[in-house]
Short mmCIF file of C-alpha atoms in Angstrom, two decimals:
data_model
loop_
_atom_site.label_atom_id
_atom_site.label_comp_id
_atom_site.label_asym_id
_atom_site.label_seq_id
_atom_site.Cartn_x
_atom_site.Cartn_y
_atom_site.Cartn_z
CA UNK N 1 9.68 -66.42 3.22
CA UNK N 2 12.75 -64.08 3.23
CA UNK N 3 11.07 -62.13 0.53
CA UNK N 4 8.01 -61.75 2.70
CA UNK N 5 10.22 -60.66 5.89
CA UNK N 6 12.47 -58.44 3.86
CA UNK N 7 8.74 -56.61 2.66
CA UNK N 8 8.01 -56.40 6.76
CA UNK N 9 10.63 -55.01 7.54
CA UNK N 10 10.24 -52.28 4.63
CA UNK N 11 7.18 -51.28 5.66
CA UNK N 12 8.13 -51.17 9.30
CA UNK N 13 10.97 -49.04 8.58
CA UNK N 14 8.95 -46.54 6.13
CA UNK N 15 5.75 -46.22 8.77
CA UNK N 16 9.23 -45.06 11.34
CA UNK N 17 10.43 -42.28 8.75
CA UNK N 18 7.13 -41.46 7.92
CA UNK N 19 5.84 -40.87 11.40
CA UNK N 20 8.25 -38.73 12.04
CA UNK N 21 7.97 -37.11 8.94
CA UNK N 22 4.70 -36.16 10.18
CA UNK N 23 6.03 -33.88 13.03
CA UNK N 24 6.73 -31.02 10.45
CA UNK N 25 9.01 -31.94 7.87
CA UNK N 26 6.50 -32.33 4.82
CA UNK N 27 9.34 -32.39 2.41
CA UNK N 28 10.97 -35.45 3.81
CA UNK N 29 7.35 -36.86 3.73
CA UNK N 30 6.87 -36.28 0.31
CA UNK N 31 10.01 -37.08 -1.47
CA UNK N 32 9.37 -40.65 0.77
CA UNK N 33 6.35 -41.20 -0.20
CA UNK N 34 7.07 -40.81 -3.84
CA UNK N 35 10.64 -42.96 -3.81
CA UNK N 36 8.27 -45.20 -2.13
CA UNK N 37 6.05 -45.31 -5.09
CA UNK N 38 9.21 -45.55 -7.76
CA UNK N 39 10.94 -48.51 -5.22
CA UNK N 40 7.43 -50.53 -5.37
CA UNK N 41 7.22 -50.36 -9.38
CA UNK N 42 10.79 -51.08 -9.72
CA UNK N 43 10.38 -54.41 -7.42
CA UNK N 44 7.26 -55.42 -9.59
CA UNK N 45 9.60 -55.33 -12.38
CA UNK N 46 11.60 -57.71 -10.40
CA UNK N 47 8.73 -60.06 -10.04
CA UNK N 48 8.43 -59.23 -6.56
CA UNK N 49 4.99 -58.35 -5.27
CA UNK N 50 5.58 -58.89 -1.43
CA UNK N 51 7.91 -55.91 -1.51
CA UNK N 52 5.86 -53.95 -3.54
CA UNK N 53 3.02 -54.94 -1.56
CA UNK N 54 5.04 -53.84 1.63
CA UNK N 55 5.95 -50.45 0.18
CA UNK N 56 2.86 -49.09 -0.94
CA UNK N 57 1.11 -50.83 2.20
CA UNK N 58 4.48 -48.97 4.06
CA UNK N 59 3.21 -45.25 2.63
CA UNK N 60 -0.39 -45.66 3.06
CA UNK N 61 -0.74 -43.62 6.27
CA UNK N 62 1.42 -40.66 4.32
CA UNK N 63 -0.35 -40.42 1.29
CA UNK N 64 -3.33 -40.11 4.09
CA UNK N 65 -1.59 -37.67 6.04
CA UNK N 66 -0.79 -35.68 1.84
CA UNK N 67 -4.01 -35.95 1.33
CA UNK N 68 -5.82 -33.93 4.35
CA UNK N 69 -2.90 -31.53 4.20
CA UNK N 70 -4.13 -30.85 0.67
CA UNK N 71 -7.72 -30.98 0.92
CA UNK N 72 -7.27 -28.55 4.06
CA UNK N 73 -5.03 -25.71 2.12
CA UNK N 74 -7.24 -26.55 -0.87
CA UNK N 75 -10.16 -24.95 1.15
CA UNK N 76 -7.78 -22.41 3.02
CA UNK N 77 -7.03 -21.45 -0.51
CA UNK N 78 -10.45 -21.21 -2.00
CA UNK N 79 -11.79 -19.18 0.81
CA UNK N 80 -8.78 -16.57 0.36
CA UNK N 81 -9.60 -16.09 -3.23
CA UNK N 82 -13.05 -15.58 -2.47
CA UNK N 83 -11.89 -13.10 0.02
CA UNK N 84 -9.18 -11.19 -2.13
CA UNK N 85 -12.08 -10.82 -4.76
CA UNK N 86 -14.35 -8.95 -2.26
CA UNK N 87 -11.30 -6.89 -1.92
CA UNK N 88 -10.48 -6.06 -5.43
CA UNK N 89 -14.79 -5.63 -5.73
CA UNK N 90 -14.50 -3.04 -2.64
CA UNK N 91 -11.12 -1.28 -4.55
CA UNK N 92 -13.33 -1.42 -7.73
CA UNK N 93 -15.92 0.89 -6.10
CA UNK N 94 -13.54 3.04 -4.61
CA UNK N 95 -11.35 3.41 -7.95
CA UNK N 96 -15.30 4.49 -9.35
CA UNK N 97 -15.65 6.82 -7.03
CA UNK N 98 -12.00 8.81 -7.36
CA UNK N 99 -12.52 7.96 -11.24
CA UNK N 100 -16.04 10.45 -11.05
CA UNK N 101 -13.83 12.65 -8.39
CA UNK N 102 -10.77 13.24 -10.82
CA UNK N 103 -14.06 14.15 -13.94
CA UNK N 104 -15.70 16.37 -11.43
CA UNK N 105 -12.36 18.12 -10.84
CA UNK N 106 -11.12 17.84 -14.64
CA UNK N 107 -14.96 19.82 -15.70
CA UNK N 108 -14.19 22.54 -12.95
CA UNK N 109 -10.47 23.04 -14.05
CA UNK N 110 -11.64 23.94 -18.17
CA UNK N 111 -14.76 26.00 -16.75
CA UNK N 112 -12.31 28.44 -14.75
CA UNK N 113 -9.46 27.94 -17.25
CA UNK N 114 -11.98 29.09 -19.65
CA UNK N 115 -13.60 32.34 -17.57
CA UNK N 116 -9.96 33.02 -16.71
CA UNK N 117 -9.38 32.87 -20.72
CA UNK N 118 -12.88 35.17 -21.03
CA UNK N 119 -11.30 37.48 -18.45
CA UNK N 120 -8.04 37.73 -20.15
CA UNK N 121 -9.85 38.75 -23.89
CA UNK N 122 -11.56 41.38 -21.38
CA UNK N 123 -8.51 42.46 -20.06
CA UNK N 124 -7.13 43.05 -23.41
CA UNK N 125 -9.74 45.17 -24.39
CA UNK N 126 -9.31 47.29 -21.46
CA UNK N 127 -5.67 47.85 -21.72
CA UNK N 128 -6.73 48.49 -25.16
CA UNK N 129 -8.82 51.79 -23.83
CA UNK N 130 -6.50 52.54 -21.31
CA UNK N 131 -3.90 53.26 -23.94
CA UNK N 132 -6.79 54.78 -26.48
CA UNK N 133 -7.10 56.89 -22.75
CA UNK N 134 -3.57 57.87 -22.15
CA UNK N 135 -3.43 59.29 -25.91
CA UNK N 136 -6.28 61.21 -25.58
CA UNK N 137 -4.33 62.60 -22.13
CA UNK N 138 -1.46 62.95 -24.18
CA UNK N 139 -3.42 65.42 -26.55
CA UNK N 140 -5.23 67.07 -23.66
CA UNK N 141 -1.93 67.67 -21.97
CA UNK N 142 -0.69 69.44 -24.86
CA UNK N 143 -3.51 71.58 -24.84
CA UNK N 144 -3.08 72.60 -21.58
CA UNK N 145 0.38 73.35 -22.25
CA UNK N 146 -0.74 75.19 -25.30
CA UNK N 147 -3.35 77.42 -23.87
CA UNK N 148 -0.72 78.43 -21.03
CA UNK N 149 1.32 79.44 -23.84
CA UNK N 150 -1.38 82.05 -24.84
CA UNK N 151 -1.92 83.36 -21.78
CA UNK N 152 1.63 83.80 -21.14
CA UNK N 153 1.81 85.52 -24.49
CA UNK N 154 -1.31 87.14 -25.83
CA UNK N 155 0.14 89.27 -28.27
CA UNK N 156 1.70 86.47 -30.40
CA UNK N 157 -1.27 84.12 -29.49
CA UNK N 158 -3.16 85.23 -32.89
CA UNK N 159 0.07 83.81 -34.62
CA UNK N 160 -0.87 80.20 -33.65
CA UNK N 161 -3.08 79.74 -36.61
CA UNK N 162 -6.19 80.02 -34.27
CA UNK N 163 -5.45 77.32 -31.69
CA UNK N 164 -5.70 80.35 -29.02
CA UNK N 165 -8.84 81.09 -30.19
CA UNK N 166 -9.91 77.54 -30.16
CA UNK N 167 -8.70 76.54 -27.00
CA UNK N 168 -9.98 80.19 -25.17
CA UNK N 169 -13.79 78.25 -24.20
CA UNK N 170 -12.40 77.12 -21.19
CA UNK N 171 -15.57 75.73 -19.76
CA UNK N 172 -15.05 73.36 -23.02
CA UNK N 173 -12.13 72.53 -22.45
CA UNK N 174 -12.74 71.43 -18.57
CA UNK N 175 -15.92 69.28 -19.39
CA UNK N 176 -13.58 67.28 -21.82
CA UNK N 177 -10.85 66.85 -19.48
CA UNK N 178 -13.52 65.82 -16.60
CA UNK N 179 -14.87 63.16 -18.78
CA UNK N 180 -11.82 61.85 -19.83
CA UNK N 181 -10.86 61.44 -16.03
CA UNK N 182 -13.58 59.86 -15.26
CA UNK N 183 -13.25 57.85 -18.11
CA UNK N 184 -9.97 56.87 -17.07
CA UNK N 185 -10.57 56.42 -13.68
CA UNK N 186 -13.78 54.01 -14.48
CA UNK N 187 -11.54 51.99 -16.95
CA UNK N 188 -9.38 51.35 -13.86
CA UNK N 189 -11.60 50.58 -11.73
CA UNK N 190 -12.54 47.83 -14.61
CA UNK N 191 -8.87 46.56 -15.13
CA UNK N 192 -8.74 46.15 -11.45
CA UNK N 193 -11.67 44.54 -10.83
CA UNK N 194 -11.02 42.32 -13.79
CA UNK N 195 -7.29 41.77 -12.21
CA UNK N 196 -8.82 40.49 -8.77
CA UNK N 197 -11.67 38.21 -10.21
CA UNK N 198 -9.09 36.55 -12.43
CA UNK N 199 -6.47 36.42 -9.58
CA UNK N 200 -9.01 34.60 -7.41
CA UNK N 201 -10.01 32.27 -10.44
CA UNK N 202 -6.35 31.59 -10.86
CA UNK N 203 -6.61 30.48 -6.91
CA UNK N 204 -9.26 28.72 -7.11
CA UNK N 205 -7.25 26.62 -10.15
CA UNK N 206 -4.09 25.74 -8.55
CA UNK N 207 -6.18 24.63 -5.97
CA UNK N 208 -8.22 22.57 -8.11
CA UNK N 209 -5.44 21.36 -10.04
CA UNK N 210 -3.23 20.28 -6.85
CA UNK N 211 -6.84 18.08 -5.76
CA UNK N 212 -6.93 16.60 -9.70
CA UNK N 213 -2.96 15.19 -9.09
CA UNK N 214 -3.66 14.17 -5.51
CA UNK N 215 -7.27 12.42 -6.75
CA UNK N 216 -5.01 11.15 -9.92
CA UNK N 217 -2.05 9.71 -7.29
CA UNK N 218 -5.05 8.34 -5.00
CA UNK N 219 -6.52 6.08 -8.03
CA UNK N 220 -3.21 5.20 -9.18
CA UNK N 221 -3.03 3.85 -5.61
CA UNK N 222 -6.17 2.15 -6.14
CA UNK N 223 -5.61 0.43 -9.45
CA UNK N 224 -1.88 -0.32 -8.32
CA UNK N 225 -4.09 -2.56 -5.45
CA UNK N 226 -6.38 -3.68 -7.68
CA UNK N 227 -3.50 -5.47 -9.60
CA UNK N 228 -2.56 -6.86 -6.66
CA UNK N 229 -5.58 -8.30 -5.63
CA UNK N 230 -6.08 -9.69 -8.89
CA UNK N 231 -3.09 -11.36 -9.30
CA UNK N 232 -3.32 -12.91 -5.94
CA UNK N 233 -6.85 -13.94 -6.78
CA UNK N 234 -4.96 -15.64 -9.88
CA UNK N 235 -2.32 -17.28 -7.84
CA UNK N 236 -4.99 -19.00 -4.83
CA UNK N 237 -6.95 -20.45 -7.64
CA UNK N 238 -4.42 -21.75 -9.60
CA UNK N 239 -3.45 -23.35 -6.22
CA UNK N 240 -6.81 -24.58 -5.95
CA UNK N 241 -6.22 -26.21 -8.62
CA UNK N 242 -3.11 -27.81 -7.47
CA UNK N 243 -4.34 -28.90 -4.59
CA UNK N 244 -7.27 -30.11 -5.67
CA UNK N 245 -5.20 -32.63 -8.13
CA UNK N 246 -3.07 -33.11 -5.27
CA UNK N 247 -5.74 -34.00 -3.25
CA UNK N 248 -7.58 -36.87 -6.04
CA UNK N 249 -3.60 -38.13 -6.56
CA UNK N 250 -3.30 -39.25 -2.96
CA UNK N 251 -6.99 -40.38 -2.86
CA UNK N 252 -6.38 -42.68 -5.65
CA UNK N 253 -3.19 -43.61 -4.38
CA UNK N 254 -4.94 -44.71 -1.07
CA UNK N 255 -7.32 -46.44 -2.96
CA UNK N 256 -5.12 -48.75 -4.64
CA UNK N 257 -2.53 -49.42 -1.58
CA UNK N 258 -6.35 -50.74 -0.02
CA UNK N 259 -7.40 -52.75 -3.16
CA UNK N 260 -4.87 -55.53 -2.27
CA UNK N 261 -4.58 -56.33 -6.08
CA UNK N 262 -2.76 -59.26 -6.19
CA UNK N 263 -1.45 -59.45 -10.21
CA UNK N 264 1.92 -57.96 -10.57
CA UNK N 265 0.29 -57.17 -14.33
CA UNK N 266 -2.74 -54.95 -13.10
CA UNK N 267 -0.66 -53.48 -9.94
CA UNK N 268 2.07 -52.46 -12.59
CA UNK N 269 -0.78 -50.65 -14.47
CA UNK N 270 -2.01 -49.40 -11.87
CA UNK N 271 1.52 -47.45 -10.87
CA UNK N 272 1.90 -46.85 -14.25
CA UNK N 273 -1.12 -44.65 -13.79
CA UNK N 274 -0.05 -42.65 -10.92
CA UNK N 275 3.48 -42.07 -12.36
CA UNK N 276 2.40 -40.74 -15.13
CA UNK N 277 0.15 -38.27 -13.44
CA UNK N 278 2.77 -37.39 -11.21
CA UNK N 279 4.66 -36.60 -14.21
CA UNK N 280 2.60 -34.80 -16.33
CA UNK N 281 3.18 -31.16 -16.24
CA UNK N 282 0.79 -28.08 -16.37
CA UNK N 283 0.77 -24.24 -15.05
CA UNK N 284 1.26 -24.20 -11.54
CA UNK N 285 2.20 -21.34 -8.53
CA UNK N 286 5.22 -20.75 -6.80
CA UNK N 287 3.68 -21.11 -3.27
CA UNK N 288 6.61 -18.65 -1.45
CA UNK N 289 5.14 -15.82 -4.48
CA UNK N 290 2.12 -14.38 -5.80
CA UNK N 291 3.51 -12.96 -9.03
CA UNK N 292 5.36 -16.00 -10.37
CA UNK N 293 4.19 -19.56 -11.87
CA UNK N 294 5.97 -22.18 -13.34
CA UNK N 295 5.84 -24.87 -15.84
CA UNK N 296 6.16 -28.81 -13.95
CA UNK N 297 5.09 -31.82 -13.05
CA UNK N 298 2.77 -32.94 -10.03
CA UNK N 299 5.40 -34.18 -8.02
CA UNK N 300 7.38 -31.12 -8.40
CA UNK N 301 4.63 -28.82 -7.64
CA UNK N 302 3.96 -30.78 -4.45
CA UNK N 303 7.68 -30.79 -3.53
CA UNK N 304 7.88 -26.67 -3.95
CA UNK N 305 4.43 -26.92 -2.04
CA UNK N 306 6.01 -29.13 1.13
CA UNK N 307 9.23 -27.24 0.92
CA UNK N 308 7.70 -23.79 1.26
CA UNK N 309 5.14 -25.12 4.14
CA UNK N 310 8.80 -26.29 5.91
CA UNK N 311 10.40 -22.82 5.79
CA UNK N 312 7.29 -21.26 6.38
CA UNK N 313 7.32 -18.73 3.41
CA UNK N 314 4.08 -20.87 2.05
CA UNK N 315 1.46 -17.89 0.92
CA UNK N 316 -1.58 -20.38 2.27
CA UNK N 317 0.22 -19.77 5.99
CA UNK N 318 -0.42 -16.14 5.90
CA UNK N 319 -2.69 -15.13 9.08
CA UNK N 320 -5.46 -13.09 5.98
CA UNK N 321 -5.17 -16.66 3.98
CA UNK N 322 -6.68 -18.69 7.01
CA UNK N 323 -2.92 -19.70 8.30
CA UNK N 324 -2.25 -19.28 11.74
CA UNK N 325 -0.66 -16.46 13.21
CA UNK N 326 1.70 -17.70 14.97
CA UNK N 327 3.24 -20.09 12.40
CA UNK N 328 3.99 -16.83 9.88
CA UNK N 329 6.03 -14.19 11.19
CA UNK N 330 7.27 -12.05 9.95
CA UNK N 331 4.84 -12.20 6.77
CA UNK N 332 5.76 -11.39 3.09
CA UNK N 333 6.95 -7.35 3.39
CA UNK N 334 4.44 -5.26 1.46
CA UNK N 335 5.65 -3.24 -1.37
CA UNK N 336 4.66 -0.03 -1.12
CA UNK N 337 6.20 2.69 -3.99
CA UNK N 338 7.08 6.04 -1.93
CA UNK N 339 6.70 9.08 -4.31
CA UNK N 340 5.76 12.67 -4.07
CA UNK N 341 2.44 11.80 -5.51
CA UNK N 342 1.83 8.92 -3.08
CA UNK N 343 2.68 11.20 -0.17
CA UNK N 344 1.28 13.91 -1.51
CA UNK N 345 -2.48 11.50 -1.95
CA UNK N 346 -1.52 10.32 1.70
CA UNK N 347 -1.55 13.13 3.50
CA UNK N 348 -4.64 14.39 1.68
CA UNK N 349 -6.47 11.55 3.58
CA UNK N 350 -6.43 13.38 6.51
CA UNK N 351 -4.22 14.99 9.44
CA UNK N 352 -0.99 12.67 10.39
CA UNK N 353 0.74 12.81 14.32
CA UNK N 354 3.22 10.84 16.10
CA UNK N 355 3.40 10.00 19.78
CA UNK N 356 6.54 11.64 21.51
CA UNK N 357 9.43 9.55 22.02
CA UNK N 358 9.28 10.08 25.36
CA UNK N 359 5.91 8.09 25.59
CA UNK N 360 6.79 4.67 23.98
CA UNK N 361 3.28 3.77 22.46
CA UNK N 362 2.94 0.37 20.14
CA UNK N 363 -0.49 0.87 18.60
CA UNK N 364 0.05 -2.67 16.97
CA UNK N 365 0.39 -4.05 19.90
CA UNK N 366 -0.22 -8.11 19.76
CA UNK N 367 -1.99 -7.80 16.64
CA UNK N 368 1.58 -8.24 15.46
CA UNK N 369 1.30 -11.47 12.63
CA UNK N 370 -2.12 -11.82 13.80
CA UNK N 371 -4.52 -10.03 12.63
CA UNK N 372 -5.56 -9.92 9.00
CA UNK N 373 -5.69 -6.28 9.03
CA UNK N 374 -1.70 -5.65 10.29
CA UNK N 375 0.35 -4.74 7.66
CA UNK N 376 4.11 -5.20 7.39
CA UNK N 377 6.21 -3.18 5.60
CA UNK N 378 9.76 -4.19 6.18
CA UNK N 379 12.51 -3.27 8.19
CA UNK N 380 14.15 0.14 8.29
CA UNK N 381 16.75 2.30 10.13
CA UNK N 382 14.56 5.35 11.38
CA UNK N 383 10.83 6.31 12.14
CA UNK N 384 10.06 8.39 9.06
CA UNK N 385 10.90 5.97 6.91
CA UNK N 386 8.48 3.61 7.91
CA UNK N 387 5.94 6.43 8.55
CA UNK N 388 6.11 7.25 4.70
CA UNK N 389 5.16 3.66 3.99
CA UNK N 390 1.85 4.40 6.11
CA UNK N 391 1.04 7.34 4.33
CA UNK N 392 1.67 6.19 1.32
CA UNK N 393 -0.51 2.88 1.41
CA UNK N 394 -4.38 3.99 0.68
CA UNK N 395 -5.00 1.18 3.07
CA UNK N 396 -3.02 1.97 6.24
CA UNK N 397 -4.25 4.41 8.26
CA UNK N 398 -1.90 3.98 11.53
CA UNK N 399 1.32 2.71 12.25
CA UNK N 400 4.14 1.14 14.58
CA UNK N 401 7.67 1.35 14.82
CA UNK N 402 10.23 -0.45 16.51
CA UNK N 403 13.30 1.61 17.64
CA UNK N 404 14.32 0.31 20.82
CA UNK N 405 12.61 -2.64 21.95
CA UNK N 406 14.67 -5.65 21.91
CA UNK N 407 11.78 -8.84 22.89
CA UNK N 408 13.04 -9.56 26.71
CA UNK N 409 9.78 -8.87 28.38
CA UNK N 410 7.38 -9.81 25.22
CA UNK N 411 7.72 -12.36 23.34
CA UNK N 412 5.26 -11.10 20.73
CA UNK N 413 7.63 -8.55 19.13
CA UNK N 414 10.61 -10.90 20.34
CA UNK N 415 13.21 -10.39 17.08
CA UNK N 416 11.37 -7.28 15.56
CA UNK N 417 13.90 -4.42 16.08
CA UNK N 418 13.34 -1.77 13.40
CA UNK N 419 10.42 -3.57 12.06
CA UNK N 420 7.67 -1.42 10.66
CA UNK N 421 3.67 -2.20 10.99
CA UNK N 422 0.48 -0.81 9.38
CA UNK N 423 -2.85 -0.81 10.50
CA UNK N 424 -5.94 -0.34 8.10
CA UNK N 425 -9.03 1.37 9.39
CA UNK N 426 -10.01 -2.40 10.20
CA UNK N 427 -7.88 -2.46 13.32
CA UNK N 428 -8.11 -0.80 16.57
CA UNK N 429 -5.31 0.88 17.46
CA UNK N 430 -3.76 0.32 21.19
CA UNK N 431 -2.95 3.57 22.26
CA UNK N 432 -2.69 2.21 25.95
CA UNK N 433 0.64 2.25 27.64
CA UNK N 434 1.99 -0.59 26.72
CA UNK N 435 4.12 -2.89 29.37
CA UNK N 436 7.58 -2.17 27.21
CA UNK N 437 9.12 0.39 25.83
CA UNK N 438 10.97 1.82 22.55
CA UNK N 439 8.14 2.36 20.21
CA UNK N 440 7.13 5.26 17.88
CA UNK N 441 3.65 5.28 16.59
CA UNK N 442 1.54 7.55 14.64
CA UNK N 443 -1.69 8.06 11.92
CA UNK N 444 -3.99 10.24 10.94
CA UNK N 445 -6.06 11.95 13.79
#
């Protein structure tokens, strides 16, 4: 009889902790549930079933309450994966597209590289004349100087070994001297021309060349989110996964606190079961990260799992993973890598302006940690630095700062000073007057 009170009052005192467990603190829920679990086989090996009984019958309305939590962010997480992967499939046609950009631009760079190279061998030739040209001057100008000679002296002229004589048929002479001017004159007018057509080509390169690094930097970008995508695509099913042995652990555990077995032999079995499942160990996620795993048991995955839902840093409670809004904020920040390339790619997307100070606009607005589409990029001590993250992110295409506002009249941005938001071409922006002040905001036009 004491045995059988002692078990009451057990149970009693677990359905108290594990009621309030249930208000929030999933962690203290868990760990219960599993001592619970460890307490009832230990008591078996005692010989004593009531308290066993009492235990398991004490933890039955927890591993209830484990198992809709999992079968629910099971689903959340499924649905997100499916989700990221239409992402990474929309990135995929973009990346395509930029790919057949940056060959389009690559062909048009070695066709002008090479009739810049065709103008240069032309080039070459013609300098080649125009000094064959300035020789033939040369010997024309001494000519000249030599027939002055003669007519300066005409009695010693017939002591020149007959270059007077030759060089007397003036009319000669001037035909040869006209064509050679206009022989220079036309190779000029080549050199020039050939000059100005290879100037423009060179133009018409550097421009060509500076839309080649920007459509390089832009699929960079791209493939940069790809990776991304894919690796979160990696982590929510691998947390499918999770849950989903989460979710047949506290079924079956359900299932045998109802069975009422009465033989300590086949309920010992039976627990045996369970702990060794709980035990055995496999690839799981981190759920506060999308870029890390780690090596452990059941239990421990669900313990990181309840801890991270506690603290709210749980990647299944993001608003764009089906979590709500108001339960994650501020989200994860997003990593964006600011170089001249990426801001160079950025502001080839299109002409970027900012509202005056004076006029306090928060484009945002209360899509702040709601909306899918919001982006957050950190915290940071002026406007242009969290402009640059904007510009630099292929998928933001407006943004919001934070440089005043401290939360007394709204308690959406309550907390938020020097935050910094992104909006992709998703989102609206709200470029109403908003009812507080000390916001910058800006995008392209």
């Amino acid at each position: 009889m004491s045995k059988l009170l002692g078990g009451i009052a057990i149970a009693i005192a677990l359905v108290l902790t594990v009621t309030a467990a249930q208000a929030g603190d999933q962690l203290t829920l868990v760990q219960r549930t599993f001592d619970a679990l460890r307490q009832s086989a230990t008591a078996l090996e005692q010989g004593d079933a009531g308290k066993a009984q009492a235990l398991l019958a004490g933890i039955k309305s927890s591993a209830e309450a484990l198992r809709g939590t999992a079968e629910r962010f099971g689903k959340q997480a499924a649905a997100a994966a499916e989700q990221r992967e239409a992402e990474a499939r929309a990135v995929t046609t973009k990346i395509t597209e930029t790919y057949q950009a940056e060959q389009a631009a690559d062909k048009e760079i070695r066709e002008l590289e090479a009739q810049i190279a065709t103008l240069t061998v032309q080039l070459e030739a013609a300098n080649t004349m125009r000094n064959a040209l300035e020789a033939q001057a040369a010997v024309y100008r001494r000519e000249v100087a030599m027939r002055n000679e003669c007519k300066n002296q005409p009695l010693e002229g017939i002591f020149y070994s007959g270059e007077c004589w030759r060089l007397s048929f003036e009319d000669v002479f001037a035909n040869r001297w006209i064509a050679l001017n206009n022989n220079i004159k036309d190779n000029n007018t080549q050199r020039n021309n050939i000059e100005n057509a290879r100037h423009n080509l060179n133009g018409q390169l550097n421009s060509q060349q500076g839309k080649l690094g920007e459509t390089r930097a832009r699929k960079a970008q791209l493939e940069a989110q790809r990776t991304r995508l894919e690796q979160q695509v990696k982590t929510l099913r691998a947390a499918v996964v999770s849950l989903s042995d989460a979710s047949v652990f506290w079924t079956d555990t359900v299932t045998l606190i109802g069975s009422k077995i009465t033989s300590i032999e086949t309920l010992q079995q039976s627990l045996q079961i369970l702990a060794k499942r709980a035990n055995r160990t496999s690839t799981a996620p981190v759920f506060d990260s999308y870029d890390k795993e780690a090596v452990r048991s059941l239990e421990a995955t669900l313990i990181d799992f309840a801890r991270t839902l506690d603290n709210n840093t749980n990647i299944l409670l993001l608003p764009k993973n089906g979590g709500s809004p108001s339960g994650y904020c501020a989200p994860p920040v997003a990593a964006i890598s600011i170089t001249d390339a990426a801001l160079a790619a950025g502001r080839a997307r299109g002409t970027w302006s900012r509202t005056k100070s004076e006029d306090w606009q928060n484009w945002i607005g209360a899509a702040r940690c709601v909306s899918p589409a919001a982006i957050y990029y950190g915290k940071f001590p002026n406007v242009q630095e969290c402009e640059n993250r904007c510009i630099a992110d292929p998928t933001c295409t407006f943004w919001s700062y934070n440089a005043m506002y401290q939360g007394n009249t709204n308690p959406v941005w309550a907390n938020s000073l020097q935050e910094c938001w992104g909006g992709s071409s998703a989102l609206t922006p709200n470029k109403t007057q908003p009812v507080w002040g000390g916001f910058l905001s800006g995008g392209i036009r």
